[in-house]
Tab-separated table of C-alpha atoms and ligand atoms in Angstrom:
chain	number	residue	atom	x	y	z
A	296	UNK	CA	7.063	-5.870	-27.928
A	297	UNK	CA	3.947	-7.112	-26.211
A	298	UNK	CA	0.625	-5.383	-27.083
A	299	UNK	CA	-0.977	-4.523	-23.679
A	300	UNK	CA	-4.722	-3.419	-22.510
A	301	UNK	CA	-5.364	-1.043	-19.839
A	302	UNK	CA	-6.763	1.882	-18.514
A	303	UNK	CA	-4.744	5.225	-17.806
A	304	UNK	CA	-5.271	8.905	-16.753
A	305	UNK	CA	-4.210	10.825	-19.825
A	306	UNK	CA	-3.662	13.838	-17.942
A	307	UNK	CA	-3.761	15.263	-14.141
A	308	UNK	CA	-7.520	15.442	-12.595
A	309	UNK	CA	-8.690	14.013	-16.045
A	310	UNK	CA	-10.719	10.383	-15.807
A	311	UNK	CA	-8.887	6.913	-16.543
A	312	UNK	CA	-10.072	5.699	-19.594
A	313	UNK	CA	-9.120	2.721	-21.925
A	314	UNK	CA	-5.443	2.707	-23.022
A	315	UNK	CA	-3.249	0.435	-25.193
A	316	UNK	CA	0.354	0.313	-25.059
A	317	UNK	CA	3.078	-2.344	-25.296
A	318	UNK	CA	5.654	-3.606	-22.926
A	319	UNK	CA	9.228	-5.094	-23.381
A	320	UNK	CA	9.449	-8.656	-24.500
A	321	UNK	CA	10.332	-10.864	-22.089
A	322	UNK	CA	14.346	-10.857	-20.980
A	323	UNK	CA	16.362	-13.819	-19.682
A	324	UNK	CA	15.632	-12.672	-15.782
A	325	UNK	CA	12.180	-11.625	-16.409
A	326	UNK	CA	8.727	-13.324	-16.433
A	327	UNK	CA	5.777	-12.510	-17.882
A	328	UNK	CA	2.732	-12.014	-15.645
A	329	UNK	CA	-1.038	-12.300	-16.370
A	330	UNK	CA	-2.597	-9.646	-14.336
A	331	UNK	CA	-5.643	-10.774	-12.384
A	332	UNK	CA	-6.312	-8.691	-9.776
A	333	UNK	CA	-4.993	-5.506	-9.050
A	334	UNK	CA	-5.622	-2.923	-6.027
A	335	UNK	CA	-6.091	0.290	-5.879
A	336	UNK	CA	-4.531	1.852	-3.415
A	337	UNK	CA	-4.810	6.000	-2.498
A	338	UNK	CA	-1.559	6.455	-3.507
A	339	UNK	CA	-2.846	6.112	-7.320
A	340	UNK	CA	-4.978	8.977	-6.511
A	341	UNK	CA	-2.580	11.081	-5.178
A	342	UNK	CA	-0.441	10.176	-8.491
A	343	UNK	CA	-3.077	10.875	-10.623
A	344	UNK	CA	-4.106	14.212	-9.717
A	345	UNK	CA	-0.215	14.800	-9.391
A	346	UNK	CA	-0.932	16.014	-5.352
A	347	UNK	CA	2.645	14.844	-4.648
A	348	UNK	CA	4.351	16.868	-8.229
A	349	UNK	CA	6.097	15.392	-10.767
A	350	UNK	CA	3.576	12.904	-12.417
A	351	UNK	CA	4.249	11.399	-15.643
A	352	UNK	CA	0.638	11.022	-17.779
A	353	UNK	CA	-0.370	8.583	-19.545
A	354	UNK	CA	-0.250	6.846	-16.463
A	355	UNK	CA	-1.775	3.070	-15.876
A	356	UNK	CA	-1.898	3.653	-11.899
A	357	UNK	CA	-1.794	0.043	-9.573
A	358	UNK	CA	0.677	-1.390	-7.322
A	359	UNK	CA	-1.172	-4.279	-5.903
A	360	UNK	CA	-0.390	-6.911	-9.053
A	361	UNK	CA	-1.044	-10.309	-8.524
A	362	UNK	CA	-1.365	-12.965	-11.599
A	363	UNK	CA	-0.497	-16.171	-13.230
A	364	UNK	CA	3.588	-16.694	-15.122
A	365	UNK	CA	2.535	-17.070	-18.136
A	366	UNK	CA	6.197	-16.768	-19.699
A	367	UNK	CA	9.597	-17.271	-18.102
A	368	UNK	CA	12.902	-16.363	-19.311
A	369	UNK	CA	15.960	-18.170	-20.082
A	370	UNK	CA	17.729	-17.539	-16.730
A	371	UNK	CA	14.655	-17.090	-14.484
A	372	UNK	CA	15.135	-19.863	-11.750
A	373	UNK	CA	12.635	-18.970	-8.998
A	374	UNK	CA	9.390	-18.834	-10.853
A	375	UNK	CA	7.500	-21.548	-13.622
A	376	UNK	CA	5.000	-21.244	-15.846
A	377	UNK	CA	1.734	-21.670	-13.959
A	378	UNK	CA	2.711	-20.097	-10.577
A	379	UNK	CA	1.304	-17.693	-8.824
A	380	UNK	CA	2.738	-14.524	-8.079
A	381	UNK	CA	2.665	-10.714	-7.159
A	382	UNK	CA	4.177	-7.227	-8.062
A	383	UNK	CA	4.255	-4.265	-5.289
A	384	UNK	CA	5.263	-1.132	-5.514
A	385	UNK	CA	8.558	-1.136	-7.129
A	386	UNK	CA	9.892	-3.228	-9.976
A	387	UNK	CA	13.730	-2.175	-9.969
A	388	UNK	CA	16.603	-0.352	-8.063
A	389	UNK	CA	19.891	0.280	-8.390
A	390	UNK	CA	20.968	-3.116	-6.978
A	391	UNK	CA	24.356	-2.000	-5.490
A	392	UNK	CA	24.109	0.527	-2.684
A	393	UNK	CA	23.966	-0.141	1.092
A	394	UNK	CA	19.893	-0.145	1.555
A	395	UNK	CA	19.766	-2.379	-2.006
A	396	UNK	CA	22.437	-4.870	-0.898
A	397	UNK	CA	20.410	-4.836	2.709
A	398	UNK	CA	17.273	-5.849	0.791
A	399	UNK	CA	15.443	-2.516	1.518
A	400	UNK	CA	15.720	-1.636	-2.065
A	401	UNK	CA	12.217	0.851	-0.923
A	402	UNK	CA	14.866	3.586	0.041
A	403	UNK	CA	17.356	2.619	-2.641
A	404	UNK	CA	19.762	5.545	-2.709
A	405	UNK	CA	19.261	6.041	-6.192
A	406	UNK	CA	15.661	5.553	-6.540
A	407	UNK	CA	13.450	2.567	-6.429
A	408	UNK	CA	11.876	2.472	-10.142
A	409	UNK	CA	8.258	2.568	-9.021
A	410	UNK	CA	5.569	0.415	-10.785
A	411	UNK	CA	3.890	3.032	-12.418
A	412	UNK	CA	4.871	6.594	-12.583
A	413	UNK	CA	8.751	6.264	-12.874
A	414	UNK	CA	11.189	6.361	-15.473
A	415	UNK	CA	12.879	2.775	-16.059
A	416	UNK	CA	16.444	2.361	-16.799
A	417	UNK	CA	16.682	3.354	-20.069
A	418	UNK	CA	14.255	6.138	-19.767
A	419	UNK	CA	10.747	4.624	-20.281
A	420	UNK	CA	7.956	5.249	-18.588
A	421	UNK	CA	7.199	2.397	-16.007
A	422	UNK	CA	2.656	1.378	-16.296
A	423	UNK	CA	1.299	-0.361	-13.704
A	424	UNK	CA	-1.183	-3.198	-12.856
A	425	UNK	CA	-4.429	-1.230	-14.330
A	426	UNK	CA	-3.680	-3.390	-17.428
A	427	UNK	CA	-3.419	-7.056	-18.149
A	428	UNK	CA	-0.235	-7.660	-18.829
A	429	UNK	CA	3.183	-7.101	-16.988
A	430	UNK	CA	7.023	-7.895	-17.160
A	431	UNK	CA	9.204	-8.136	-14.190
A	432	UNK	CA	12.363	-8.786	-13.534
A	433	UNK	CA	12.139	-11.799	-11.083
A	434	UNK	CA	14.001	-9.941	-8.692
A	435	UNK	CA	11.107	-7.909	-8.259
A	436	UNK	CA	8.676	-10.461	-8.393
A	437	UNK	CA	7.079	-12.063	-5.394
A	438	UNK	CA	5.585	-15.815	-4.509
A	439	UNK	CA	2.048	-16.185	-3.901
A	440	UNK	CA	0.579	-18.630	-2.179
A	441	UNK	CA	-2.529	-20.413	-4.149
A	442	UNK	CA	-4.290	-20.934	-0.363
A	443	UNK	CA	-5.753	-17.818	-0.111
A	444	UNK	CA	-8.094	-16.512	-2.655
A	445	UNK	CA	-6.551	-13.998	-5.247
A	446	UNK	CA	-8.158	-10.915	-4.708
A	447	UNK	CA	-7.901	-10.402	-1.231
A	448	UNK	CA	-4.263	-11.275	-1.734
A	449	UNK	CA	-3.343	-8.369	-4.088
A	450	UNK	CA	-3.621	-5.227	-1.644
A	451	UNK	CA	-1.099	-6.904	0.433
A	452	UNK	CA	1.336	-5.822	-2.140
A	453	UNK	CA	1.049	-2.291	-0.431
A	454	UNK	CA	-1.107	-1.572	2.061
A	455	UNK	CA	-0.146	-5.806	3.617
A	456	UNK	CA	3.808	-4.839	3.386
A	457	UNK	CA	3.135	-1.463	4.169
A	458	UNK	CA	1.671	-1.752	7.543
A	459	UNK	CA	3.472	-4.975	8.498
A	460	UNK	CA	7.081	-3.434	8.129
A	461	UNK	CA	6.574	-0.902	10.864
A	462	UNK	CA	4.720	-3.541	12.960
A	463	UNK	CA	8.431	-5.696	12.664
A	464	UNK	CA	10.653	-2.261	12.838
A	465	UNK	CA	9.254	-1.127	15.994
A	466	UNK	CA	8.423	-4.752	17.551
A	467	UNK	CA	4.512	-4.083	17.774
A	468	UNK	CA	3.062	-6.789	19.481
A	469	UNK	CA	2.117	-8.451	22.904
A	470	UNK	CA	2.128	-6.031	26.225
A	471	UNK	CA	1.592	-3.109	23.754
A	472	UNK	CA	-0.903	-0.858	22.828
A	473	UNK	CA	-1.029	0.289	19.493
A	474	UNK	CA	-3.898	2.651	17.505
A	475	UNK	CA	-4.389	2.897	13.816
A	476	UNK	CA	-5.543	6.254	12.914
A	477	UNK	CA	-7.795	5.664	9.609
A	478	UNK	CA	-9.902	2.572	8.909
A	479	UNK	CA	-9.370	2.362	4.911
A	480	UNK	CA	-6.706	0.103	3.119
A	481	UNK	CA	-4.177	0.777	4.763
A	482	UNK	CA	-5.494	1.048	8.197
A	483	UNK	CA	-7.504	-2.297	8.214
A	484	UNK	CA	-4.371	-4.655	7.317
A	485	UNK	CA	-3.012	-2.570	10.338
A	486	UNK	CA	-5.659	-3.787	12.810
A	487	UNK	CA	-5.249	-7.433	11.345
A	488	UNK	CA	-1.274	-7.830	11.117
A	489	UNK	CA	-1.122	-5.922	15.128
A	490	UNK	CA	-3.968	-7.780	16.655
A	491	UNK	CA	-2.421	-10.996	14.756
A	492	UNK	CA	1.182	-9.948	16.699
A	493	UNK	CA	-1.191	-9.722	19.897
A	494	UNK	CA	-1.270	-5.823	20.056
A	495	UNK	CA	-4.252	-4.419	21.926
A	496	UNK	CA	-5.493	-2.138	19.024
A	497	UNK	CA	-7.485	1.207	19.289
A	498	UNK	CA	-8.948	2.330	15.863
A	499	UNK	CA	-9.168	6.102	15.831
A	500	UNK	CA	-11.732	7.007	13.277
A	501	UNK	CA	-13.569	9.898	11.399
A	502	UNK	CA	-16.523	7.375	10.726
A	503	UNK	CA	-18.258	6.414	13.920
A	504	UNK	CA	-20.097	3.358	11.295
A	505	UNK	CA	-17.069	1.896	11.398
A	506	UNK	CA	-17.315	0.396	15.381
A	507	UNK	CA	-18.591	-3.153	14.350
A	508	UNK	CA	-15.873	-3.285	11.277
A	509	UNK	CA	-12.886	-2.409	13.659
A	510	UNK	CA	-13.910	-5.128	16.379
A	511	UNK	CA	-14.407	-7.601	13.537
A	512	UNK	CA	-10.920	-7.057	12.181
A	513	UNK	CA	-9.538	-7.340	15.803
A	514	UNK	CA	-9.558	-3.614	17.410
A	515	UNK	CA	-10.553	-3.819	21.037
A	516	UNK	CA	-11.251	-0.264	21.488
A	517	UNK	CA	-12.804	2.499	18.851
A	518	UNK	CA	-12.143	5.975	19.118
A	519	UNK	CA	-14.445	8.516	17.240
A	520	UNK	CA	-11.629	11.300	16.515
A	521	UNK	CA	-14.125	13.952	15.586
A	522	UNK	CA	-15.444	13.254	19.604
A	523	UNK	CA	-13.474	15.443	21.931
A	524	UNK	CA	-14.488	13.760	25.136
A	525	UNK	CA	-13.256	10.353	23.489
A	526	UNK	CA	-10.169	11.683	22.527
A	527	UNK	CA	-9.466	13.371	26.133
A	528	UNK	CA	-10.469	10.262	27.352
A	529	UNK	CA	-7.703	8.169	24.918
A	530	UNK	CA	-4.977	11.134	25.831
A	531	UNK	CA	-1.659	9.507	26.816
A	532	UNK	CA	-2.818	6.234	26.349
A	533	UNK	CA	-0.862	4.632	23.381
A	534	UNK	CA	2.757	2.861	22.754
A	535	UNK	CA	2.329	3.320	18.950
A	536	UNK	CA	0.212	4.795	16.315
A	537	UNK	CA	0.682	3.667	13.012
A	538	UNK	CA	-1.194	6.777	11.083
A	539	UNK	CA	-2.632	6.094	7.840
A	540	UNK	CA	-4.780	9.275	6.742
A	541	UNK	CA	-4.451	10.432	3.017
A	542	UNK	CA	-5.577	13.873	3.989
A	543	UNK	CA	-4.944	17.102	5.301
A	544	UNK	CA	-5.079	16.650	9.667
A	545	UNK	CA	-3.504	17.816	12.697
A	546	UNK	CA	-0.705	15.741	13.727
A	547	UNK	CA	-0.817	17.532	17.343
A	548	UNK	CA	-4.250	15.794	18.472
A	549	UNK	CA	-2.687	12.191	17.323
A	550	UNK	CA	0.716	12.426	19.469
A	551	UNK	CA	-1.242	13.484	22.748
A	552	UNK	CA	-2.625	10.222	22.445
A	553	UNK	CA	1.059	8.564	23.373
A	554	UNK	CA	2.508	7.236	26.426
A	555	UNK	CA	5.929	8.652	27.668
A	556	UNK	CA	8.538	7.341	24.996
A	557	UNK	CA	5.646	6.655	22.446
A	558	UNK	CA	6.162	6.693	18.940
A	559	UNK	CA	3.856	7.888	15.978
A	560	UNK	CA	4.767	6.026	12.383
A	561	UNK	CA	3.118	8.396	9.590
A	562	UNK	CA	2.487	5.767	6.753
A	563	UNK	CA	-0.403	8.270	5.280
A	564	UNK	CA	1.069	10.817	2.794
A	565	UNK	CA	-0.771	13.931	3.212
A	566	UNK	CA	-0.343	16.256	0.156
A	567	UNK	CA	0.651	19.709	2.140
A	568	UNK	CA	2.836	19.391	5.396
A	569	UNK	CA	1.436	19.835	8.743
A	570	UNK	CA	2.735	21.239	12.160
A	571	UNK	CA	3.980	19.871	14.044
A	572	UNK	CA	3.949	21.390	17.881
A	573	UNK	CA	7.340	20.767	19.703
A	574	UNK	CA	6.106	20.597	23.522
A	575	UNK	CA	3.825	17.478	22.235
A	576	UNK	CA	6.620	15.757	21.189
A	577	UNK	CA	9.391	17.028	24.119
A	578	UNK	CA	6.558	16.985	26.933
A	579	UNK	CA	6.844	13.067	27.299
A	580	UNK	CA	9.765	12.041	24.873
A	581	UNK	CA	7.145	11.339	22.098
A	582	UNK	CA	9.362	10.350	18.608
A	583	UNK	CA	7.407	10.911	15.159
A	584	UNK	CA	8.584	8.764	12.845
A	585	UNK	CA	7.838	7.240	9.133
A	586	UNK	CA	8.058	4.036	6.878
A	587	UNK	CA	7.889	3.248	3.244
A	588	UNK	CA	6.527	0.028	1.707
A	589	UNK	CA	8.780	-2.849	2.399
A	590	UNK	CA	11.981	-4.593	0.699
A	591	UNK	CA	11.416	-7.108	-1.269
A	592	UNK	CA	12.637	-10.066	1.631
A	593	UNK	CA	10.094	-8.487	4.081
A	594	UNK	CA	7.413	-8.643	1.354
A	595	UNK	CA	7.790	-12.208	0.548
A	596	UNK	CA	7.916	-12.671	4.755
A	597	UNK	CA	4.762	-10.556	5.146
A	598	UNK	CA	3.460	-12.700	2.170
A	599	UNK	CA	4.210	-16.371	3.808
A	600	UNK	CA	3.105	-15.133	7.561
A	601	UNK	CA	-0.527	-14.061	5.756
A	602	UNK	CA	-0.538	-17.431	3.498
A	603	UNK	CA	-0.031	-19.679	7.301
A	604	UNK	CA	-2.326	-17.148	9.356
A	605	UNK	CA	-4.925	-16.914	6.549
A	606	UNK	CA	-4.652	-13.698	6.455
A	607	UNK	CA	-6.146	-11.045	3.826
A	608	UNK	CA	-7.486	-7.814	2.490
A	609	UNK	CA	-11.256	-7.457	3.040
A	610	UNK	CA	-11.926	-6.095	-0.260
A	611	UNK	CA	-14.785	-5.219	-2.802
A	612	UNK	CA	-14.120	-6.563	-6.195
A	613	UNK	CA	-15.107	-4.188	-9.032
A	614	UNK	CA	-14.844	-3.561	-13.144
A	615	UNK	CA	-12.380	-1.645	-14.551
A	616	UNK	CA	-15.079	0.697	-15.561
A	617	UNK	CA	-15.727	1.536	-12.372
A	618	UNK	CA	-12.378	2.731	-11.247
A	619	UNK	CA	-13.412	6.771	-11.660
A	620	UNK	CA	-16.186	6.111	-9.098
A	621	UNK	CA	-14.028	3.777	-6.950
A	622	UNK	CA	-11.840	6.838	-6.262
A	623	UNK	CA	-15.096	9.294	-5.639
A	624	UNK	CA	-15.548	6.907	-2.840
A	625	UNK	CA	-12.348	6.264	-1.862
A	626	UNK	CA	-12.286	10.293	-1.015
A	627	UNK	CA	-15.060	10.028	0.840
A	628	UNK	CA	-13.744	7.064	3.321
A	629	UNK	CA	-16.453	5.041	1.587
A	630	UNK	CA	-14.182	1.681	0.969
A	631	UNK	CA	-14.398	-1.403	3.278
A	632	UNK	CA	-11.890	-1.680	3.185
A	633	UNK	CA	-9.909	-1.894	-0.207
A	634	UNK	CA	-11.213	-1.307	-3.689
A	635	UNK	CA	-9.907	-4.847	-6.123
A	636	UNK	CA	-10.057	-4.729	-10.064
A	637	UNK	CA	-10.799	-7.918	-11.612
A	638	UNK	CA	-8.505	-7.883	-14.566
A	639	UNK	CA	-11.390	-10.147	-16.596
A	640	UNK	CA	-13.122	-7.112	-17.016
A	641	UNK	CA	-11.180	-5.135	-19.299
B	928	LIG	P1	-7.801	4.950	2.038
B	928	LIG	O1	-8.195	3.533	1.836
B	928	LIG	O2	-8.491	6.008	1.273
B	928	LIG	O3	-7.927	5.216	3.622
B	928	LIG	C1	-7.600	6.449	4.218
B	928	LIG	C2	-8.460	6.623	5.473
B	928	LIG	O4	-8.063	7.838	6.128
B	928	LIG	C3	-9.934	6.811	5.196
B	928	LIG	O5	-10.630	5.614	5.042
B	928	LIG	C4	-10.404	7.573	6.432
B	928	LIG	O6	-10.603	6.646	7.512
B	928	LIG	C5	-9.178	8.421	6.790
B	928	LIG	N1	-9.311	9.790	6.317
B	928	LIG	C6	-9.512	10.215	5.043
B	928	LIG	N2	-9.594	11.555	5.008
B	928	LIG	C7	-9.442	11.988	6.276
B	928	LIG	C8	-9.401	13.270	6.897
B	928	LIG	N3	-9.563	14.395	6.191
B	928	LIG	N4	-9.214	13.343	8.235
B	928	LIG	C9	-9.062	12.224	8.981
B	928	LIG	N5	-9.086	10.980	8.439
B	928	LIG	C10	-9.276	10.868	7.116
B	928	LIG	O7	-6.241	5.144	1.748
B	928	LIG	P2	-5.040	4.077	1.803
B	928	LIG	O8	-4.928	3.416	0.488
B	928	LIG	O9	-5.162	3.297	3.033
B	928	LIG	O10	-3.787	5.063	1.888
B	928	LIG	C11	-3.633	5.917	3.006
B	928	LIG	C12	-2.447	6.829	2.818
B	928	LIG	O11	-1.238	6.045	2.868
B	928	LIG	C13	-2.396	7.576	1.490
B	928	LIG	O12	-1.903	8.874	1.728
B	928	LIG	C14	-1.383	6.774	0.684
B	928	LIG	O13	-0.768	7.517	-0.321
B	928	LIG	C15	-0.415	6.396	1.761
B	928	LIG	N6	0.438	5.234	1.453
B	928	LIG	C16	1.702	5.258	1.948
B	928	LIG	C17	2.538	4.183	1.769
B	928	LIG	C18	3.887	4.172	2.387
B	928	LIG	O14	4.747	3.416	1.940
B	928	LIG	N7	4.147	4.960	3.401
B	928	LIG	C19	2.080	3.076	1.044
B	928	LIG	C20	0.773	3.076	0.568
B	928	LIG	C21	-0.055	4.163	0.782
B	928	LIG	P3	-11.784	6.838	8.606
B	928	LIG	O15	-13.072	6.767	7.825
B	928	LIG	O16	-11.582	5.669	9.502
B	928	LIG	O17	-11.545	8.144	9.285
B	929	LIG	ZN1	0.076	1.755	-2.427
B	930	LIG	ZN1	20.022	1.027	-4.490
């Protein structure tokens, strides 16, 4: 086995701390990775205070891996010693039914085996990338281009793939406008991957400071949500929304934002379920819809289009020591725009 350092919740609503714990030695399909960076994404909140049910503690949180090979097994063909390369939000699946075989192993109909937070295949809890150490099958492993700098890279592993797979589902792009309820992780690889497909992009917004940040990262308009005259004024106005808020909010003052036929993608995962009011969906033929991650074929795609359109997470680099506070923050919308552990510092 191979001794690992990290940092893990030991419990629900109880604060990460230092961990040790080992991982499988390295199999003929999988490689070893050296974890530099890792992102956290508010999905490892939600996990760790178990908002969702059915968390398994210890858990080393992080789904936004990227590192060097530093070990590569006897049948591994894609990968070398030395390369560069990334881990998202899954690191197995069934590998047989129709969504695996289609390469969108994300809604495997078994169960993707998540990162962190799962069971693996013969039972084991899966840790994830809050640790310096991981082994992947290669399967599961993605390429990683050594052009753009490392830890801006890493949150594409989620919040990149994430965003951009609902952007290529629904053909976001030129002639259409598109808003982004949220400006955090998730939200601000929305405004870059849709305003980089040559969507006109409206950021909706709790946080009126975020204006100059949105036009920056290519929104042309900015919508303060908690403004009622802005929001009449935006009413009916959007093709698609992609909606990225972690929290509790009415999805009724979002869809009077879209056109006839428009169509809100909820990416956020609010813990309790909202309502939903059926003339605001009826009214104008309105669709809600929703998305999950990305297969592993559309990650590596999202990955490459970044690499040759340079582009990446804006993120704030921080200790592993800091994580607890990270997530204080990250509940208060204070992030711009994605919290990045630097693996060096555990
Ligand atoms: P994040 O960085 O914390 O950003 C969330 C943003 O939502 C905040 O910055 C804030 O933006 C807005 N917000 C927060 N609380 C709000 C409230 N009460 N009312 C209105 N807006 C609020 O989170 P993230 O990492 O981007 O993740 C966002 C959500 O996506 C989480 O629920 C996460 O679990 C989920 N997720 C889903 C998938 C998927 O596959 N579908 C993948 C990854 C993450 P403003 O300051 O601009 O208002
Ligand atoms: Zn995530
Ligand atoms: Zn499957």
């Amino acid at each position: 086995m191979i001794p690992v350092k990290g940092y893990a919740a030991p419990k629900a609503n109880i604060l990460l701390e230092p961990f040790q714990f080992e991982r499988r030695e390295v199999g003929p399909h999988d490689v070893q990775i050296e974890i530099l960076f890792c992102g956290v994404c508010h999905s490892d909140i939600h996990q760790v205070r178990d908002e969702w049910g059915g968390s398994i503690f210890p858990m080393v949180p992080g789904h936004e891996i990227v590192g060097k090979i530093t070990k590569v097994g006897d049948h591994v063909t894609k990968f070398k010693v030395g390369d560069s390369a990334g881990v998202g939000c899954f690191v197995d699946s069934c590998r047989q039914c129709p969504s695996c075989l289609a390469g969108l192993e994300q809604y495997c109909d078994v169960g993707m085996i998540g990162t962190y937070n799962a069971l693996d295949k013969e039972g084991k809890p899966t840790y994830g990338g809050y640790s310096n150490q991981i082994v992947v099958d290669e399967k599961y492993t993605l390429h990683i281009s050594d052009k753009l700098p490392l830890s801006g890279v890493a949150p594409l592993l989620c919040a990149g793939i994430t965003t951009y797979s609902p952007i290529m589902e629904w053909g976001m792009g030129k002639g259409h406008k598109v808003g982004v309820v949220g400006l955090g992780g998730l939200g601000h690889m929305a405004v870059k991957l849709a305003a980089s497909k040559g969507a006109e992009v409206t950021v909706l917004s709790t946080s009126a400071s975020k204006k100059a940040d949105a036009e920056r990262l290519g929104a042309k308009n900015f919508v303060v949500t908690k403004d009622a005259a802005q929001m009449a004024a935006a009413a009916g106005s959007l093709d698609f929304i992609i909606n990225t808020i972690s929290a509790q909010h009415e999805y009724n003052d979002y869809l009077q934002l879209l056109k006839l036929d428009g169509t809100m993608v909820l990416v956020g995962v609010p813990p309790e379920a909202p309502k939903v009011a059926a003339f605001n969906l009826i009214m104008k033929r309105r669709r809600l819809a929703g998305s999950l991650i990305g297969g592993i074929k559309e990650t590596q795609e999202m990955l490459d289009y970044c690499a040759e359109h340079g582009i990446v997470s804006d993120v704030e680099v921080i200790n592993i020591d800091y994580i607890n506070e990270a997530y204080e923050r990250m509940l208060k919308g204070d992030v711009r725009y994605r919290f990045v552990i630097d693996l060096a510092s555990l």
